[in-house]
Structure formats: structure tokens, C-alpha cells
Coordinates of C-alpha atoms in Angstrom, one line a residue:
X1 CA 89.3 77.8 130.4
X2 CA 89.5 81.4 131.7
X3 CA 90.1 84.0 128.6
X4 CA 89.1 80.8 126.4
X5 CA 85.7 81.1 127.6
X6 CA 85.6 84.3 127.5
X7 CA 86.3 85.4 123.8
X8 CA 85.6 82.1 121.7
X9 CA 83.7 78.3 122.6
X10 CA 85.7 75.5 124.8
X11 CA 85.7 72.5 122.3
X12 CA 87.7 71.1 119.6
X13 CA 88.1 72.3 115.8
X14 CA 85.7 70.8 113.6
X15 CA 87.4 69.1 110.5
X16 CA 84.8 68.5 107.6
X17 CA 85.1 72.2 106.9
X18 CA 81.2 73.0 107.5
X19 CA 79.8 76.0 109.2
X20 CA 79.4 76.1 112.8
X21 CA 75.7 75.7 114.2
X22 CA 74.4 75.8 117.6
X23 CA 73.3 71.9 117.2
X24 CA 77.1 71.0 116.5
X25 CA 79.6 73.6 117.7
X26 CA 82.7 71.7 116.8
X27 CA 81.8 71.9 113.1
X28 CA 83.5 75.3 112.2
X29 CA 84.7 76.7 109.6
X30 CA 88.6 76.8 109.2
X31 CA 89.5 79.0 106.6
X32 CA 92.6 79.0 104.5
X33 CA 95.3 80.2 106.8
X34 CA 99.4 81.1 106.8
X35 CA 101.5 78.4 106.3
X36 CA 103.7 78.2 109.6
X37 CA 107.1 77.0 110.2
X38 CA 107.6 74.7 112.8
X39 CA 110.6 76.0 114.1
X40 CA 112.4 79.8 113.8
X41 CA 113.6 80.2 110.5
X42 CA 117.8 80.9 110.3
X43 CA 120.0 82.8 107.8
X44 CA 118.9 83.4 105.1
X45 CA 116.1 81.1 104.7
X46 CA 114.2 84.2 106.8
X47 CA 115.0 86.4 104.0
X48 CA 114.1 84.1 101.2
X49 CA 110.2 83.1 103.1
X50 CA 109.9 87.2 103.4
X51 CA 110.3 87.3 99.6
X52 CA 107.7 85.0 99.2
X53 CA 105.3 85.5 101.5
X54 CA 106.1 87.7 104.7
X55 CA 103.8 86.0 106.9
X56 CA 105.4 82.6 106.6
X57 CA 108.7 84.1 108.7
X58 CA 106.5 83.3 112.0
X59 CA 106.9 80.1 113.7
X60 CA 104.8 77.5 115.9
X61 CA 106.2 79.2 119.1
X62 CA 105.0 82.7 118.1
X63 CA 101.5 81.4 118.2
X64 CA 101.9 80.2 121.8
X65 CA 104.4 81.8 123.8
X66 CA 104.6 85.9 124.3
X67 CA 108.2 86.1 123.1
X68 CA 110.5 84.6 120.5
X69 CA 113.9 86.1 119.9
X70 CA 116.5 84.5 117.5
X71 CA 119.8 85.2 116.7
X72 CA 121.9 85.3 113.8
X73 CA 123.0 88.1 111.3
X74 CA 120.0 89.3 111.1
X75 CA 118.2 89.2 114.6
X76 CA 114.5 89.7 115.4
X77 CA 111.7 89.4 117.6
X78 CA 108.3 88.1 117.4
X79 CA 106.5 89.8 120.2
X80 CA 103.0 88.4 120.6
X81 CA 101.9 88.2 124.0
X82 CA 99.2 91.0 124.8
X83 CA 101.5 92.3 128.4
X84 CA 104.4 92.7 125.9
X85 CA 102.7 94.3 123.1
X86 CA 101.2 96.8 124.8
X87 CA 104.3 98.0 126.4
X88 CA 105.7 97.9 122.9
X89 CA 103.1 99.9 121.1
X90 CA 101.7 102.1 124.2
X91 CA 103.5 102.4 127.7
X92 CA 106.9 102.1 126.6
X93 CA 106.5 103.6 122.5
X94 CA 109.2 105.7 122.5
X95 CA 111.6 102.6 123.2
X96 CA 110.5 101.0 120.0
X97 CA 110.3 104.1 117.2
X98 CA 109.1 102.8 114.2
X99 CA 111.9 100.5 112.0
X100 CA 113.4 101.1 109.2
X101 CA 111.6 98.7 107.5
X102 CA 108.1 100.2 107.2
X103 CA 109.3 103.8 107.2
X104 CA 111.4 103.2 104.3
X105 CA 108.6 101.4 102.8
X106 CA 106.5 103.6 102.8
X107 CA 108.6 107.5 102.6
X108 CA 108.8 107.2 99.2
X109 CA 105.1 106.7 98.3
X110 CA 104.1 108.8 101.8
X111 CA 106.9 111.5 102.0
X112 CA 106.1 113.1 105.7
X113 CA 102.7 112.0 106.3
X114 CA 101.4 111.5 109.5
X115 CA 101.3 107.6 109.0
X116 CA 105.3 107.7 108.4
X117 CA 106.3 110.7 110.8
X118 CA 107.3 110.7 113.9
X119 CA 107.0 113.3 117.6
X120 CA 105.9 116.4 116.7
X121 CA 105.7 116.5 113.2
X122 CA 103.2 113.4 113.8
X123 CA 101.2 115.0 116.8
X124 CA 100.2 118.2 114.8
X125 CA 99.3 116.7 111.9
X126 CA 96.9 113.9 113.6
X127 CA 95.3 116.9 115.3
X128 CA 94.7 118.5 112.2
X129 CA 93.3 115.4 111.1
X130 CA 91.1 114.0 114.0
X131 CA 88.3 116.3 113.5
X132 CA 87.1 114.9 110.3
X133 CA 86.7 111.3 112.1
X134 CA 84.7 112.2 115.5
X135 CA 82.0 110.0 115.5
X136 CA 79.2 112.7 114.4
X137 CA 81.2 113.8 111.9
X138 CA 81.6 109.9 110.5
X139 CA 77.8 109.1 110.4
X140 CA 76.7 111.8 107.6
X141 CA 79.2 109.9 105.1
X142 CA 76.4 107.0 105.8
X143 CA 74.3 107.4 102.1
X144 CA 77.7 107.6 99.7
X145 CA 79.0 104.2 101.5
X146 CA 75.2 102.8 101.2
X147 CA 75.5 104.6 97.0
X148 CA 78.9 103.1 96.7
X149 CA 77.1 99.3 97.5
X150 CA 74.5 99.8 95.2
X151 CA 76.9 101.1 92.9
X152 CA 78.3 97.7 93.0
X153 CA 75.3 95.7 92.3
X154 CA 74.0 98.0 89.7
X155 CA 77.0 96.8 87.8
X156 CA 76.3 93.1 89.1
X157 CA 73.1 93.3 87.5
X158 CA 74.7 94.2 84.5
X159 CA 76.6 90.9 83.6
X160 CA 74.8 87.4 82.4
X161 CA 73.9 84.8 85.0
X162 CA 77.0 82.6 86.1
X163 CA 79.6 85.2 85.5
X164 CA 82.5 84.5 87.8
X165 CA 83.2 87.7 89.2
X166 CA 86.6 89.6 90.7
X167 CA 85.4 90.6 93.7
X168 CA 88.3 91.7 94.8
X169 CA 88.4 94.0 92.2
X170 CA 84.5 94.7 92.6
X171 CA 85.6 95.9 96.2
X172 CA 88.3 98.2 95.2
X173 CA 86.3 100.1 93.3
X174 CA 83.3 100.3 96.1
X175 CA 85.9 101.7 98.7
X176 CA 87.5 104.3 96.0
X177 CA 84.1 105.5 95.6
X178 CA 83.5 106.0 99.3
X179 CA 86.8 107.7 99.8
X180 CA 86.8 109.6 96.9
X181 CA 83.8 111.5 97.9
X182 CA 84.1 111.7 101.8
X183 CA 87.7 112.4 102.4
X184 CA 88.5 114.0 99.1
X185 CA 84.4 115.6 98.4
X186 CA 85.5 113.5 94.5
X187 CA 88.8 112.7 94.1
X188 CA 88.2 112.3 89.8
X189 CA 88.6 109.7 87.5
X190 CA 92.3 109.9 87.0
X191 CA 93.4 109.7 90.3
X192 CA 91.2 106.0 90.8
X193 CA 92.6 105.6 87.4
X194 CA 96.4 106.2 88.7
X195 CA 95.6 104.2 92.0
X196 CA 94.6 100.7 89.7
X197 CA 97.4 100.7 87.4
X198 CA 100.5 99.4 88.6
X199 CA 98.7 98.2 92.0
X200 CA 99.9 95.3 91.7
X201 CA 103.4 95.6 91.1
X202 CA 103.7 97.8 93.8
X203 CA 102.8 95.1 96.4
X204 CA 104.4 92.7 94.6
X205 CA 108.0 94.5 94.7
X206 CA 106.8 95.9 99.2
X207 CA 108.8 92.7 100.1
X208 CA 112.0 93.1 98.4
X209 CA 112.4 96.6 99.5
X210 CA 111.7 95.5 103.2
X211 CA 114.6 92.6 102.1
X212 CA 117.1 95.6 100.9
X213 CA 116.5 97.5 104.1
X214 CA 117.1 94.4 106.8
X215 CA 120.0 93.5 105.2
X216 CA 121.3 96.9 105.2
X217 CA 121.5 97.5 101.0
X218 CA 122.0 100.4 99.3
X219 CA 117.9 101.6 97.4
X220 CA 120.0 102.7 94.5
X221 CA 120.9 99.5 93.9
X222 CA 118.6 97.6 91.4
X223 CA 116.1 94.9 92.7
X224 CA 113.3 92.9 91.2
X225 CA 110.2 95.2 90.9
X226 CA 111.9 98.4 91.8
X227 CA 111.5 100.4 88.9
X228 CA 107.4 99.4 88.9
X229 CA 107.0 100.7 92.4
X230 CA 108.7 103.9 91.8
X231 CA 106.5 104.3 88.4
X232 CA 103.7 104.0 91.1
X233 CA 104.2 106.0 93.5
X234 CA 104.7 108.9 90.9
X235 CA 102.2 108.2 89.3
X236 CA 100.0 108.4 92.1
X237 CA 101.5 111.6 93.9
X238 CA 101.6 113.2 90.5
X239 CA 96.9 112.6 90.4
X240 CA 97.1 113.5 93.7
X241 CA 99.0 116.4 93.2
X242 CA 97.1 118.1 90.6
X243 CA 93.8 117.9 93.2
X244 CA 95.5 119.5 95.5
X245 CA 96.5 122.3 93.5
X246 CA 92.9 122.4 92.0
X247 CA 91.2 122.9 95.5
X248 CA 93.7 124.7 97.0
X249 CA 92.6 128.0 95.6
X250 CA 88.8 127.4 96.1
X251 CA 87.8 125.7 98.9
X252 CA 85.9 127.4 101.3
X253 CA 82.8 125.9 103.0
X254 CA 84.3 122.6 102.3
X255 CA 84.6 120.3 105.7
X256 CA 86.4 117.1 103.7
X257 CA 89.6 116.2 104.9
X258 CA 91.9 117.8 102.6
X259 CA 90.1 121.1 102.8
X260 CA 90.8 121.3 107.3
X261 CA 94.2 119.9 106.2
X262 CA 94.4 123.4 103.8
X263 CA 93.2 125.0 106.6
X264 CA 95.6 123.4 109.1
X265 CA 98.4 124.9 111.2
X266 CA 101.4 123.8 113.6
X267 CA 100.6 125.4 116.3
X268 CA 104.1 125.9 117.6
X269 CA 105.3 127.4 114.4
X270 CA 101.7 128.5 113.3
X271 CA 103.1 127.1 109.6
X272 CA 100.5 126.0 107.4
X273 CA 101.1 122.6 105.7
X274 CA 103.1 123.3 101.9
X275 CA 101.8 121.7 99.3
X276 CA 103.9 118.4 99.6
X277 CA 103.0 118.0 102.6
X278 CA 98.9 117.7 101.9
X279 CA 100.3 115.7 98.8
X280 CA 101.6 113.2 101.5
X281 CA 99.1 113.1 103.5
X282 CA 96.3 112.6 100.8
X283 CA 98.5 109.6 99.6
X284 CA 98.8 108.3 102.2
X285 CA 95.0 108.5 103.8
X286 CA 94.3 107.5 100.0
X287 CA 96.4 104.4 100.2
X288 CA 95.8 103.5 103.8
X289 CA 92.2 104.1 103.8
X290 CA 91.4 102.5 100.4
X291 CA 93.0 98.7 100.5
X292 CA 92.7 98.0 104.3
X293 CA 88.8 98.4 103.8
X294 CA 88.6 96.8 100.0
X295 CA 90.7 94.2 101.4
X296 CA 88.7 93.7 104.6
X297 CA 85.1 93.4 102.2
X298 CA 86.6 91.0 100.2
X299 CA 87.5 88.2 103.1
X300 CA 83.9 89.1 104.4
X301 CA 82.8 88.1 101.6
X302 CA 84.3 84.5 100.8
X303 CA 84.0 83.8 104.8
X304 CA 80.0 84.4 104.2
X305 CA 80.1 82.1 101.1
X306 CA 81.5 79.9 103.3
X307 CA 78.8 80.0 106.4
X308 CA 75.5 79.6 105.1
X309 CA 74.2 79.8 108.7
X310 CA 76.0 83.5 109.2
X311 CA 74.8 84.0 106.1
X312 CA 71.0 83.4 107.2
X313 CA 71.6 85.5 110.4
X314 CA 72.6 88.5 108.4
X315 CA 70.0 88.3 106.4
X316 CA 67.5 87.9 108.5
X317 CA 69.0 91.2 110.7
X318 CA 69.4 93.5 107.9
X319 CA 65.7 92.8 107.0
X320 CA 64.6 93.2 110.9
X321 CA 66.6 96.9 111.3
X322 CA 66.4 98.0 108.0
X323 CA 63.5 96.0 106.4
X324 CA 63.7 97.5 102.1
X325 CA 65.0 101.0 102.7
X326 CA 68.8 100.8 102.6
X327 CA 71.0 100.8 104.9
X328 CA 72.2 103.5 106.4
X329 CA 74.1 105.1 109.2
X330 CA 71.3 104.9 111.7
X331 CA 71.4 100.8 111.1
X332 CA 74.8 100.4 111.6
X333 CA 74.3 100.3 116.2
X334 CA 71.2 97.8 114.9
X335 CA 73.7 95.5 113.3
X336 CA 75.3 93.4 115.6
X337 CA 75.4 90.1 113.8
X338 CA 77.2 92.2 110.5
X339 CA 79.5 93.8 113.4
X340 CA 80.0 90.7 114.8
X341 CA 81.5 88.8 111.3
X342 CA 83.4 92.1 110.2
X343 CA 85.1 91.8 113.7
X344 CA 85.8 87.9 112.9
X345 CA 87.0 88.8 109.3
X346 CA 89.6 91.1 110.6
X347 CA 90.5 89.0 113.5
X348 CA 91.1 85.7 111.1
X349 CA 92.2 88.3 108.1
X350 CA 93.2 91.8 109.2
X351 CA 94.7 93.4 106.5
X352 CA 97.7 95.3 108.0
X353 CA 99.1 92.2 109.2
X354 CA 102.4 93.5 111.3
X355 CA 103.9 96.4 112.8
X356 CA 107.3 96.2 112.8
X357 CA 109.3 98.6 115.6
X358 CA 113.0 99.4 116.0
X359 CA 115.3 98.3 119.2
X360 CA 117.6 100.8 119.1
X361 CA 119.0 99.5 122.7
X362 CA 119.4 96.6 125.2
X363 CA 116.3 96.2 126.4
X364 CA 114.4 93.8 128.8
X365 CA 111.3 92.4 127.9
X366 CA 109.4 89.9 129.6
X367 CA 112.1 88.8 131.2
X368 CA 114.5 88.2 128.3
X369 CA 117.1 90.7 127.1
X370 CA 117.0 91.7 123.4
X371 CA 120.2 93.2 121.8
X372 CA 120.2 96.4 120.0
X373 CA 119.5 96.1 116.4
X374 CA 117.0 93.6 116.5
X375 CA 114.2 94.3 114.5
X376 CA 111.0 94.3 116.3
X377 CA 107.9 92.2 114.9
X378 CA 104.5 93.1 116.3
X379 CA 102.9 90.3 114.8
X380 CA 99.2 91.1 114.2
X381 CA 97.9 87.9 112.4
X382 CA 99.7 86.2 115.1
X383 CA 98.4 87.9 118.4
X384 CA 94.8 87.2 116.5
X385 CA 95.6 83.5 116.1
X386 CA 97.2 82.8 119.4
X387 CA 96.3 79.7 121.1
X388 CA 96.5 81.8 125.0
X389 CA 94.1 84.3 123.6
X390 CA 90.9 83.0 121.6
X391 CA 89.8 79.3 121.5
X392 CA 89.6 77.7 118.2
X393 CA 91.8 80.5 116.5
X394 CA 91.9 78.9 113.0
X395 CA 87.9 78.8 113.1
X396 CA 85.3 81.4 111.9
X397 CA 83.1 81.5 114.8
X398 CA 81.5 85.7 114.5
X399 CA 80.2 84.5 118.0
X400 CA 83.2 85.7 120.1
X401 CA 82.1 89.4 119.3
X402 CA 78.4 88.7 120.6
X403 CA 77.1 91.6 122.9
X404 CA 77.1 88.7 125.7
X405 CA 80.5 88.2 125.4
X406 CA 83.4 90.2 127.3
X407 CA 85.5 91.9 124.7
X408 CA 89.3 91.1 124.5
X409 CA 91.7 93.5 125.5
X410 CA 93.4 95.8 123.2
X411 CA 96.3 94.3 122.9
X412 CA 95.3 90.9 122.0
X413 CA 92.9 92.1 119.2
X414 CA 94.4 95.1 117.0
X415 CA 92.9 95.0 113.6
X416 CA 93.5 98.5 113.4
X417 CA 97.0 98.7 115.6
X418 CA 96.6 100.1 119.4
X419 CA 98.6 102.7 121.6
X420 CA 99.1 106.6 120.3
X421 CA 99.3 105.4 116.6
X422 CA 95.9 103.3 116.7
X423 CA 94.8 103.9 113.0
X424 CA 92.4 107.2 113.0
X425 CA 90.2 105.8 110.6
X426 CA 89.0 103.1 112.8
X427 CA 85.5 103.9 113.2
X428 CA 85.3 105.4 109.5
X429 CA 86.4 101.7 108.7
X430 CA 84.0 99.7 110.8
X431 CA 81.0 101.9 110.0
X432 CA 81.6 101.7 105.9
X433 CA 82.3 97.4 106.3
X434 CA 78.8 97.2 108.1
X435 CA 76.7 99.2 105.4
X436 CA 78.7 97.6 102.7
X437 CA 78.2 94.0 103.8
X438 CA 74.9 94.3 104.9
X439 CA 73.6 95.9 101.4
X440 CA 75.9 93.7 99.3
X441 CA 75.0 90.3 100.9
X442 CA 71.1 91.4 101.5
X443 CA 71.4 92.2 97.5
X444 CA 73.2 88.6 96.6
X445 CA 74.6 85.4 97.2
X446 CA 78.2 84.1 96.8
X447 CA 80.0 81.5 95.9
X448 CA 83.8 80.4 95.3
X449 CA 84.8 79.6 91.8
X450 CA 84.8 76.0 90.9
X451 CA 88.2 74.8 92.1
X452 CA 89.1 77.8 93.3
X453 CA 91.0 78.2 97.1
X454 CA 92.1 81.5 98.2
X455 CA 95.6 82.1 99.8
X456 CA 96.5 84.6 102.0
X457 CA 99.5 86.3 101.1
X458 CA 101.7 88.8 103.1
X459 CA 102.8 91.6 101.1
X460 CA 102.4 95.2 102.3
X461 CA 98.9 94.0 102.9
X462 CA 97.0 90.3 104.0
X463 CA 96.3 90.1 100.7
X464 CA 94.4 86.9 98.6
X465 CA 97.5 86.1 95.9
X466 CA 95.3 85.1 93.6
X467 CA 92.0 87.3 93.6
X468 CA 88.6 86.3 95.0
X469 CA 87.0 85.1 92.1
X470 CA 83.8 84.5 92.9
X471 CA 80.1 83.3 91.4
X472 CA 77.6 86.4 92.0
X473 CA 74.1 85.7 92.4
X474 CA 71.5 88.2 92.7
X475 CA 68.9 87.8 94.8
X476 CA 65.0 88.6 93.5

């Protein structure tokens, strides 16, 4: 079965639902997934499914084929094979300059951060950046992700037996933690304070403002959740506005991110960064580096409730490397099975879902000619899912990332993006997920609420509409 073979198991899906063992290999797990339209979606129904759920816009043939293109007032393009997306995102990236879409999104909130600039205002600031996330550098932040876990089932301990927990919620507040004091050396009460209220609505009102820019409205005009997201973002910039003022005066011998980004300087114009500027940038790293991960922890964690076997394995590893001290940043190269289900979490769930690029020209790809003004979808979830790529897609099988296994390429498995704008806090992300998972699930069990299905959601992030609520179980 060529790449088949290579990156999942030949075989057919499994359909009781049960986790996949070695005796029976077709009895996988199939998680809850995207609804998916058989066919393209026309005018306006597009508009109306992004509304709802921005996932649902991608049909059958986006799953199998490299390319689909469709026409009508508002053209677009689902670009899914691997040959495509690379020249997309990496060989041909100044062709397809960020849309509209996601840097309108996200200005507002993000002002001129690196995450929503673009040429050399984006080079000089990810160099001032890129320090803080070398490898080295990334490993000493190991015992506040390992206190941020235990933080998390100190307060577990704390409620009765039976209490149905928000773990969702649970994991927001173990990534602010991490964050908080590794980025930002303590980012403060009021600015976790600032980032929980009003969370929601902000994602909630991401899809109508994506809607308003396709179609080419005026911001000014009013739309459903507007004046919520605006409340947000100042509300957020403001927090983050008073720490920057706070350290800006005193912080020598600090080596956190926003004290190098103090520090930083275009070296072309040899300008230090104004204070709006780190504001931006703190947002945005804030933002960016804070939901992806809390997001990521929380699909981790229902897709172990749901695979008692994986479940097993983990335990039994973290035990093996780490026996009772906790786990810590020399574990993490020790922890392949935990590697190998975060990989599988953000294969089946990433949590920045799609990229979404501007065609600004004609322009051939693969073969087929795409108009100018066609808006660009690099379809993440999709690329993860697609039957030429992985066997099994809709199944949780953690086995595809074995050691034993030959890694897929790039292009074909993004969780974190790929070409010049691959997300810089890659390796920050992977390392906290495996001390947070292996800590929380050697600490307790989990189980779904009674009657209780999650559904993924497409908003600015792969969200579960509903929450994760969950049954926490400690273990003795």
C-alpha cells in the first residue's frame, strides 16, 4: 500500500468503537470527527456552514484528491495534496502572502506581531525571537511545566469523589501557568484574569469577521459578536500593556522572552521595538502559545479515556523512565509512547486547523489554473485526514509515530504549519504536552460524562463546542 504502510496499519476501520489492540487491529478507535459535505458547497451556503462551523466548508474530494477549486462569487481553493502544499507554504511563499482573512483576524488583537507581519518586518522580529526557543534553552522551563501538572491535580484532589470536571478549563489554566512564567518570568493575576473573560465570545464572533472580510464588508459595519471581540482584545492588550511598562524599566539579567524582545533591535534600522510593538508581540505569543497547547491537552485527554490499552502503555512508560520522581525534561527523549499519542492527538485534532493564503494572480497549480482572488485554503485537518496519506485516517492508532515507523513528510503532517512560518514554538509545545500528559494521566484516570459526546468545532481554533466534561479519578 506504499505511504499506507508506511505511516498507519493496511486494514479496515473497526466499527464497535473499541480501542485498537495488537490481537484485533481493525478494532480502532474512531473519534468524533467534522461533519463533511459530500459535494463543494455553492453560494452562499459556503458562507452560512463557515458561520457555523468553519471546518464543515471542506468536501469529500478535499480528503482524496490534491486540489479542489470552485467557482462562484466567492471562489476558493482547497489545497490538500502534500506536492501542492509545500509549494504553497515553502518554495513558492511569496505567491500566496497571507489572506485577508487571517490577517484581519487577527491585526486587531495582534497589531504588527510577528505571527501577523509580513518580509522584513517578520524576519527581524522572529530573529529576535528564536533565541528563547533553541532546544537548550527550552529544557530548563522542564520543572514549571512538571509544577503547572501538579498544580492541576493539587486542585483535583481538592473536589469530592465523582465531580464531573471542565477539563478544558482545567487545561487552560495549566498552560497559563506554564506561559506565564517561561515566556513572561509571571505574567500576574490580572492578565490570566483578562485572557478568561470574554474568551469565549471572542471565538465565537472569529467566524463572522472571517464572513465580513470574504465578502468584502466594511468592519465598521455591525455584526453578531463584534462589539464582545473588540471588548476582548482591549481588554487583553490593555493587562498586557501595563507588564510591559512594568518590566520595561527593570529588567536586566532577565533571559524570558519579553525581556530579549526589550533588548531587541532591527538590524537594518538598529530601532529598538516601541512599546506597542512588544505589546503585540506578547499578545500574540500569549494567545498563540496558550490555546493551541490547552487545546491540544484536552483532546489528549478524552482520546486516552477512550483507549484503555494507550492508556496502559503510558502508564507503564512513565513508571519505567521516570519511576515516582516527576517528570521532567530529561524524561521527555524516554517518552516515546506519550510522544507518540500527542503526535496522534494533533494529527486527528490539531488545533490551528487551516491556513488560509491569498492568490493575488493567475496561477498554475498542479496542473489547474486558479484565477486571481481566490482565496487560498491550506486545509490542515484535511491533509491530516487524507485517504492518499495515512491509512485509517478517522482512527486513533498512536502507532503511526512509533520509532519503527518512517515519518511522514512535512507537508502531509503540519500540526504546527511548515515552510518559513512553521510555528517557533514547536518544540516548546511538544516538550510541555509530554510532561503534562504523562504527570496528569500517571496522577489519574478519565472518563467522559454520562451521555456526553464531544464535537469538534472550527472557530479560530479546533475547538470541543461544548467543553470536555469529564469524570476525574485519582489514582492511589
Amino acid at each position: 500500500m506504499g505511504n499506507l504502510d508506511r505511516i498507519g496499519l493496511s486494514g479496515k476501520p473497526g466499527q464497535d468503537g473499541r480501542a485498537f489492540t495488537g490481537a484485533n487491529r481493525n478494532q480502532a478507535f474512531q473519534p468524533p470527527r467534522i461533519r463533511v459535505p459530500a459535494h463543494p458547497l455553492g453560494f452562499p451556503r459556503n458562507i452560512v456552514t463557515i458561520l457555523r462551523n468553519n471546518m464543515e466548508l471542506f468536501p469529500q474530494q478535499a480528503y482524496e484528491q490534491p486540489l479542489v477549486v470552485t467557482g462562484g462569487p466567492v471562489p476558493m481553493a482547497f489545497i490538500s495534496g502534500a506536492d501542492l502544499v509545500r509549494t504553497v507554504l515553502q518554495t513558492g511563499s511569496d505567491d500566496f502572502p497571507k489572506a485577508r482573512i487571517q490577517n484581519e483576524l487577527l491585526r486587531p488583537i495582534f497589531g504588527n506581531a510577528m505571527i501577523s507581519s509580513e518580509g522584513h518586518e517578520w524576519r527581524w522580529q522572529r530573529r529576535a525571537a528564536a533565541p528563547m526557543f533553541r532546544h537548550a534553552e527550552l529544557l530548563q522551563y522542564g520543572p514549571t511545566m512538571t509544577e503547572a501538572a501538579d498544580a492541576t491535580v493539587a486542585r483535583w484532589r481538592t473536589a469530592p469523589p465523582g465531580t464531573i470536571q471542565a477539563v478544558e478549563k482545567d487545561m487552560m489554566r495549566t498552560a497559563y501557568h506554564v506561559i506565564s512564567n517561561t515566556i513572561l518570568a509571571g505574567g500576574g493575576g490580572e492578565m490570566a484574569d483578562a485572557i478568561e473573560t470574554g474568551r469565549e465570545d471572542y471565538f465565537n464572533g472569529a467566524n463572522w469577521w472571517a464572513v465580513y472580510t470574504i465578502l468584502g464588508l466594511p468592519h465598521w459595519l455591525p455584526r453578531p459578536g463584534g462589539r464582545k471581540m473588540r471588548a476582548q482584545e482591549q481588554r487583553m492588550r490593555r493587562a498586557v500593556r501595563k507588564l510591559v511598562q512594568s518590566r520595561s524599566a527593570n529588567h536586566a539579567g532577565e533571559s524570558d522572552l519579553l525581556a530579549r524582545l526589550l533588548d531587541a533591535a532591527d538590524p537594518q534600522s538598529n530601532r529598538e521595538m516601541p512599546d506597542e510593538l512588544l505589546v503585540d508581540n506578547v499578545v500574540s505569543f500569549l494567545v498563540a502559545g496558550y490555546d493551541t497547547t490547552a487545546l491540544a491537552m484536552t483532546w489528549a485527554l478524552y482520546l486516552i479515556s477512550q483507549s484503555p490499552e494507550w492508556e496502559a502503555r503510558i502508564l507503564d512508560e512513565v513508571n519505567r523512565v521516570a519511576g515516582s520522581d516527576p517528570v521532567g525534561s530529561h524524561h521527555v527523549a524516554k517518552l516515546d509512547i506519550v510522544q507518540q499519542v500527542v503526535k496522534e492527538t494533533l494529527r486527528l485534532y490539531p488545533t490551528a486547523p487551516v491556513i488560509a493564503r491569498e492568490i493575488t494572480q493567475d496561477i498554475e497549480l498542479g496542473g489547474t489554473m486558479i484565477k486571481a482572488g481566490t482565496i487560498g485554503w491550506v486545509p490542515i485537518y484535511v491533509i491530516h485526514r487524507h485517504e492518499k496519506y495515512w491509512d485509517r485516517p478517522n482512527c486513533f492508532l498512536p502507532e503511526r509515530f512509533g520509532s519503527d515507523r518512517e515519518a511522514p513528510s512535512n507537508f502531509q503532517y503540519l500540526p504546527f504549519g511548515a515552510g518559513p512560518r512553521i510555528c517557533i514554538g514547536a518544540a516548546f509545545a511538544m516538550i510541555e504536552l509530554t510532561i503534562v500528559i504523562a504527570t496528569l494521566v500517571r496522577a489519574a484516570r478519565f472518563e467522559l460524562a454520562p451521555d456526553f459526546t464531544p464535537e469538534p468545532s472550527g472557530q479560530m481554533f479546533l475547538l470541543p463546542k461544548n467543553g470536555m466534561a469529564m469524570k476525574v479519578t485519582l489514582r492511589e
